[in-house]
Amino acid sequence: MSAPNIETIVSLSKRRGFVFPASDIYGGLGSSWDYGPLGVELANNIKKSWWNWLVYERDDIEGLDSSIIQNRLVWKYSGHEQTFHDPLVDCRTCKGRFRLDKLQDVQCLNHPDVHPGENKECSLTEARDFNLMFRTTMGAVSTEDDPAALAYLRPETAQGIFINFANVLNTSRRKLPFGVAQIGKAFRNEVTPGNFIFRTREFEQMEMEYFCRPEDAGRMHQEWIDGFQEWIQELGISSENLKLYEQTKDELAHYSERTVDVLYRYFPEREDEEKQWDELMGIANRTDYDLRVHSKKPEDAGGKRINPDSTEDLSYFDPQTNERLYPYVIEPAIGVNRTLLAVMMDAYTEKTNDKGETRVILKLKPELAPIKVAVLPLAKNKAEIVDMAKTIKRSLQPSMRAVYDDTGGIGKLYARQDEIGTPFCVTVDHESLVDNAVTVRDRDTWEQERIGIDVLKDYLQKRLA
Amino acid sequence: MSAPNIETIVSLSKRRGFVFPASDIYGGLGSSWDYGPLGVELANNIKKSWWNWLVYERDDIEGLDSSIIQNRLVWKYSGHEQTFHDPLVDCRTCKGRFRLDKLQDVQCLNHPDVHPGENKECSLTEARDFNLMFRTTMGAVSTEDDPAALAYLRPETAQGIFINFANVLNTSRRKLPFGVAQIGKAFRNEVTPGNFIFRTREFEQMEMEYFCRPEDAGRMHQEWIDGFQEWIQELGISSENLKLYEQTKDELAHYSERTVDVLYRYFPEREDEEKQWDELMGIANRTDYDLRVHSKKPEDAGGKRINPDSTEDLSYFDPQTNERLYPYVIEPAIGVNRTLLAVMMDAYTEKTNDKGETRVILKLKPELAPIKVAVLPLAKNKAEIVDMAKTIKRSLQPSMRAVYDDTGGIGKLYARQDEIGTPFCVTVDHESLVDNAVTVRDRDTWEQERIGIDVLKDYLQKRLA
């Protein structure tokens, strides 16, 4: 099974310390979220899985970590200053501000039963463009007096890769095809964030730009679409909650020739099956758009310089064909936050115990589980048992994430570990002091097995693999 | 030995892909830097070491990852809106803008031989306070028309921990003393950034807040000072390049009772020994300042509410003493970027080969090295050798970061791996096809050993541990 709706995960997250509302003690801050002790581990494990797969296991991808704040010219030439807009309208009557293209998804502030514009009182302004980039000012100047100090928070990590194309190429001595992978925060001043961590103004991206010869782009695009579907399912997300969506010509970003989205069933409670799905990731063929627009070009056909500010030509010399070209770029882009939400939703399971009580089990893949094993003393007031449990925790820790917990009775402790997805509980009891063995309990089956302490690490490592 | 100066590391970093100037193709952006394929690995390894040590190996520290943009009230009550200032003066003559407290460190723009204010022409304005927090605007409003939308980029990660104190306490069921650790970006609109990645406006912090009973704070402060000195040396930084500095009363931040800085010898080339040192990290006793200022308090002695905006009392109930109190906080705060710079400087070594040529060796601890082993084919035009090398790379990869490289002759490849700190090179040669063995070369001694492929992984793992 999976979670019946996002609210179930919101509640579990807050209760157990995966995700908290940000600035909670000050009434929050419009759909901002902080990641608690378990959420930070789950997110880190997702990032590690992505990085391992792309940068370590393959031989053709380099890592990168570029700045959030770049020179304003990056966003001028990428097209974001000009085109990264949402169309907004204001209602003079209810004073609401709405996205023109999403009027059907929201309500009039005076009449929640109708959409803005549908009531005779409604008086909508003409649409105006609202740029989604966060603005700031850099250096010791006041906001007003120096437009040269204007800077943006990056709305995507991708541009940091394009502007470093020559740096990476020169230091890594790569040949086409090759990719550059980056994980980092990005910021979009969304008009209507919401649905928990699905759409937030501050979010974390995992983006990879795969550079190839133009004639290979179509085929490689398809390979990455296939490859990422496999990777997502390896995170434990079931195929029945995933589907592909081919963007229409109208929906394509200004740089894209073809984009395929991977959708996840984030809203299983919705009656209309079509509305159950939303975007988990996009895989775009960005063509040679970005490398071209950032390239220093002496003159175009009409004798006009296209980018007089760039100091580099970001073309590539192919030693096999003796030819200079602008590589095409395939970009699989996936949000850490949306992945985490999909992983939690898909892992969510309920099970009835023999007393007829409903228990939550988060059936995370062991690779992603925040904690791999919890070591629990059956009697917290017996020093030898406590000492033995702590010693076992420390002996396991270098090989796997282990915790010691004595803050409740054993039944309660088991239930807690089930809810946060810990694959195994190890219980130290009075008998352990005699037989030098412990009870290992399986999260999913609730079956218990007696294992000697001397072989415990090997036993757990095998079952976690 | 260690690097003779920071410039040596700047040059190595750019040449080999550790760190690049950010927005380089657009002329940069005032002391901003991007981390290349090797830099991102080195930084990640430093972060991993910190996190392992604090969150995993100990039993009393939880992790957290809070938002960069928080509610403005966080910075109002933390004191940053009021007090996080630098005093600036302008010179009416040379048009320079300087920090009043750093005039002795900079030059007049017209007369580089004197400090601002020292020439008779100089005409300095009165000092005015310049707040170091980056400002931005959140939501679909214009900058001007809605002061309620003003937000800041966090100047420290610490506040994200304080405002989540109750969330972490409730979900983790901790008792004092315990800590909360966080790694993340922070931003300060420094007037004079510089010295490579030493002082940048965008930077990454590793901060841990250790909550304890007030009477334990002095002792625990000292324990963390000692503990962090050990951890820093375990990163491979030699004790002769480290020293402690006790901040004077005047230097203490508004929240601090005592702060001890750990200094690193970032400027060994300076004649004046005192000027060779600058701050690597600070370890502060922040008292109960932060938890108190963020607490909802009904009334103070004079009947006035102190924080009418907070919805939580961030005090702690001690079940052993049956007493409610505001814990004291010990904060070891260290920058990822400054640590990376110190690690690279300390690892930098030069060695003369038998042809009398000088070679650079980056003697990084294996734990921190971006690449643990490079697998090199002696003849890149012989398919069997190339295949065998690639197969060996893939067989090592799950256990250690391994790369395959064939972009040069063997001498050049060895030299490159020495420069980037790779502990071992594995060379596949014609003989390997016959004896199923490879040559393993040690980075530091340049000694070579013949090792059977079947025992290669175990051999390397032992020597890397």
mmCIF file of N, CA, C and O in Angstrom, chain B residues 270-308:
data_model
loop_
_atom_site.group_PDB
_atom_site.id
_atom_site.type_symbol
_atom_site.label_atom_id
_atom_site.label_comp_id
_atom_site.label_asym_id
_atom_site.label_seq_id
_atom_site.Cartn_x
_atom_site.Cartn_y
_atom_site.Cartn_z
ATOM 1 N N ARG B 270 53.996 35.898 5.825
ATOM 2 C CA ARG B 270 54.095 37.215 6.456
ATOM 3 C C ARG B 270 55.227 37.241 7.472
ATOM 4 O O ARG B 270 55.379 36.314 8.269
ATOM 5 N N GLU B 271 55.987 38.318 7.445
ATOM 6 C CA GLU B 271 57.154 38.393 8.329
ATOM 7 C C GLU B 271 56.755 38.489 9.789
ATOM 8 O O GLU B 271 57.347 37.847 10.647
ATOM 9 N N ASP B 272 55.741 39.306 10.037
ATOM 10 C CA ASP B 272 55.266 39.478 11.402
ATOM 11 C C ASP B 272 54.499 38.218 11.815
ATOM 12 O O ASP B 272 53.411 37.944 11.322
ATOM 13 N N GLU B 273 55.066 37.452 12.721
ATOM 14 C CA GLU B 273 54.476 36.157 13.104
ATOM 15 C C GLU B 273 53.029 36.311 13.552
ATOM 16 O O GLU B 273 52.191 35.464 13.274
ATOM 17 N N GLU B 274 52.707 37.400 14.238
ATOM 18 C CA GLU B 274 51.331 37.627 14.722
ATOM 19 C C GLU B 274 50.329 37.678 13.588
ATOM 20 O O GLU B 274 49.182 37.308 13.750
ATOM 21 N N LYS B 275 50.768 38.188 12.444
ATOM 22 C CA LYS B 275 49.842 38.375 11.316
ATOM 23 C C LYS B 275 49.705 37.133 10.435
ATOM 24 O O LYS B 275 49.013 37.157 9.424
ATOM 25 N N GLN B 276 50.397 36.074 10.809
ATOM 26 C CA GLN B 276 50.292 34.833 10.032
ATOM 27 C C GLN B 276 49.001 34.070 10.321
ATOM 28 O O GLN B 276 48.624 33.187 9.564
ATOM 29 N N TRP B 277 48.329 34.437 11.407
ATOM 30 C CA TRP B 277 47.212 33.622 11.894
ATOM 31 C C TRP B 277 45.866 34.272 11.595
ATOM 32 O O TRP B 277 45.726 35.477 11.650
ATOM 33 N N ASP B 278 44.882 33.448 11.303
ATOM 34 C CA ASP B 278 43.509 33.942 11.256
ATOM 35 C C ASP B 278 42.547 32.819 11.636
ATOM 36 O O ASP B 278 42.937 31.651 11.694
ATOM 37 N N GLU B 279 41.290 33.201 11.830
ATOM 38 C CA GLU B 279 40.316 32.291 12.454
ATOM 39 C C GLU B 279 39.903 31.134 11.554
ATOM 40 O O GLU B 279 39.435 31.316 10.439
ATOM 41 N N LEU B 280 40.063 29.929 12.067
ATOM 42 C CA LEU B 280 39.515 28.736 11.420
ATOM 43 C C LEU B 280 38.136 28.432 11.985
ATOM 44 O O LEU B 280 37.205 28.101 11.257
ATOM 45 N N MET B 281 37.992 28.544 13.298
ATOM 46 C CA MET B 281 36.685 28.289 13.921
ATOM 47 C C MET B 281 36.567 29.030 15.234
ATOM 48 O O MET B 281 37.563 29.490 15.785
ATOM 49 N N GLY B 282 35.339 29.128 15.731
ATOM 50 C CA GLY B 282 35.101 29.720 17.037
ATOM 51 C C GLY B 282 34.274 28.775 17.883
ATOM 52 O O GLY B 282 33.415 28.055 17.367
ATOM 53 N N ILE B 283 34.562 28.748 19.180
ATOM 54 C CA ILE B 283 33.789 27.900 20.094
ATOM 55 C C ILE B 283 33.274 28.817 21.196
ATOM 56 O O ILE B 283 34.041 29.295 22.023
ATOM 57 N N ALA B 284 31.967 29.075 21.152
ATOM 58 C CA ALA B 284 31.380 30.099 22.014
ATOM 59 C C ALA B 284 30.500 29.494 23.091
ATOM 60 O O ALA B 284 29.818 28.503 22.862
ATOM 61 N N ASN B 285 30.508 30.118 24.242
ATOM 62 C CA ASN B 285 29.487 29.857 25.256
ATOM 63 C C ASN B 285 28.418 30.937 25.053
ATOM 64 O O ASN B 285 28.599 32.072 25.453
ATOM 65 N N ARG B 286 27.321 30.565 24.399
ATOM 66 C CA ARG B 286 26.277 31.541 24.059
ATOM 67 C C ARG B 286 25.315 31.745 25.213
ATOM 68 O O ARG B 286 24.314 32.428 25.056
ATOM 69 N N THR B 287 25.584 31.148 26.338
ATOM 70 C CA THR B 287 24.699 31.195 27.519
ATOM 71 C C THR B 287 23.279 30.750 27.133
ATOM 72 O O THR B 287 23.102 29.994 26.185
ATOM 73 N N ASP B 288 22.290 31.293 27.851
ATOM 74 C CA ASP B 288 20.900 30.966 27.520
ATOM 75 C C ASP B 288 20.275 32.070 26.676
ATOM 76 O O ASP B 288 19.052 32.140 26.542
ATOM 77 N N TYR B 289 21.143 32.942 26.133
ATOM 78 C CA TYR B 289 20.661 34.117 25.400
ATOM 79 C C TYR B 289 19.631 33.765 24.330
ATOM 80 O O TYR B 289 18.531 34.310 24.305
ATOM 81 N N ASP B 290 19.978 32.838 23.434
ATOM 82 C CA ASP B 290 19.124 32.588 22.264
ATOM 83 C C ASP B 290 17.792 31.944 22.630
ATOM 84 O O ASP B 290 16.746 32.345 22.135
ATOM 85 N N LEU B 291 17.845 30.936 23.504
ATOM 86 C CA LEU B 291 16.580 30.277 23.865
ATOM 87 C C LEU B 291 15.664 31.257 24.596
ATOM 88 O O LEU B 291 14.444 31.227 24.440
ATOM 89 N N ARG B 292 16.245 32.155 25.394
ATOM 90 C CA ARG B 292 15.429 33.145 26.105
ATOM 91 C C ARG B 292 14.792 34.150 25.145
ATOM 92 O O ARG B 292 13.598 34.429 25.225
ATOM 93 N N VAL B 293 15.607 34.692 24.229
ATOM 94 C CA VAL B 293 15.043 35.772 23.388
ATOM 95 C C VAL B 293 13.967 35.248 22.446
ATOM 96 O O VAL B 293 13.097 36.011 22.020
ATOM 97 N N HIS B 294 14.012 33.947 22.106
ATOM 98 C CA HIS B 294 12.985 33.399 21.211
ATOM 99 C C HIS B 294 11.776 32.847 21.976
ATOM 100 O O HIS B 294 10.879 32.278 21.359
ATOM 101 N N SER B 295 11.789 32.984 23.295
ATOM 102 C CA SER B 295 10.703 32.403 24.085
ATOM 103 C C SER B 295 9.560 33.376 24.272
ATOM 104 O O SER B 295 9.756 34.563 24.553
ATOM 105 N N LYS B 296 8.376 32.825 24.135
ATOM 106 C CA LYS B 296 7.165 33.548 24.508
ATOM 107 C C LYS B 296 7.230 33.782 26.010
ATOM 108 O O LYS B 296 7.331 32.826 26.789
ATOM 109 N N LYS B 297 7.211 35.029 26.391
ATOM 110 C CA LYS B 297 7.247 35.301 27.833
ATOM 111 C C LYS B 297 6.073 36.177 28.179
ATOM 112 O O LYS B 297 5.873 37.212 27.576
ATOM 113 N N PRO B 298 5.294 35.770 29.157
ATOM 114 C CA PRO B 298 4.087 36.538 29.464
ATOM 115 C C PRO B 298 4.423 37.971 29.850
ATOM 116 O O PRO B 298 3.941 38.915 29.235
ATOM 117 N N GLU B 299 5.257 38.161 30.843
ATOM 118 C CA GLU B 299 5.586 39.520 31.276
ATOM 119 C C GLU B 299 6.946 39.511 31.927
ATOM 120 O O GLU B 299 7.338 38.532 32.538
ATOM 121 N N ASP B 300 7.666 40.605 31.822
ATOM 122 C CA ASP B 300 8.913 40.703 32.580
ATOM 123 C C ASP B 300 8.592 41.428 33.890
ATOM 124 O O ASP B 300 7.442 41.737 34.188
ATOM 125 N N ALA B 301 9.629 41.705 34.667
ATOM 126 C CA ALA B 301 9.422 42.276 35.991
ATOM 127 C C ALA B 301 8.636 43.588 35.915
ATOM 128 O O ALA B 301 7.802 43.888 36.765
ATOM 129 N N GLY B 302 8.861 44.365 34.871
ATOM 130 C CA GLY B 302 8.176 45.643 34.750
ATOM 131 C C GLY B 302 6.798 45.535 34.110
ATOM 132 O O GLY B 302 6.193 46.549 33.771
ATOM 133 N N GLY B 303 6.317 44.304 33.918
ATOM 134 C CA GLY B 303 4.979 44.142 33.360
ATOM 135 C C GLY B 303 4.944 44.271 31.857
ATOM 136 O O GLY B 303 3.883 44.359 31.244
ATOM 137 N N LYS B 304 6.091 44.281 31.204
ATOM 138 C CA LYS B 304 6.151 44.449 29.759
ATOM 139 C C LYS B 304 6.436 43.110 29.110
ATOM 140 O O LYS B 304 7.306 42.374 29.578
ATOM 141 N N ARG B 305 5.756 42.764 28.026
ATOM 142 C CA ARG B 305 6.071 41.517 27.329
ATOM 143 C C ARG B 305 7.366 41.679 26.567
ATOM 144 O O ARG B 305 7.592 42.673 25.883
ATOM 145 N N ILE B 306 8.216 40.697 26.669
ATOM 146 C CA ILE B 306 9.527 40.799 26.030
ATOM 147 C C ILE B 306 9.471 40.308 24.592
ATOM 148 O O ILE B 306 9.986 40.947 23.688
ATOM 149 N N ASN B 307 8.862 39.151 24.367
ATOM 150 C CA ASN B 307 8.717 38.666 23.005
ATOM 151 C C ASN B 307 7.248 38.330 22.763
ATOM 152 O O ASN B 307 6.815 37.208 23.013
ATOM 153 N N PRO B 308 6.496 39.296 22.265
ATOM 154 C CA PRO B 308 5.064 39.061 22.067
ATOM 155 C C PRO B 308 4.778 38.238 20.816
ATOM 156 O O PRO B 308 3.634 37.857 20.588
#
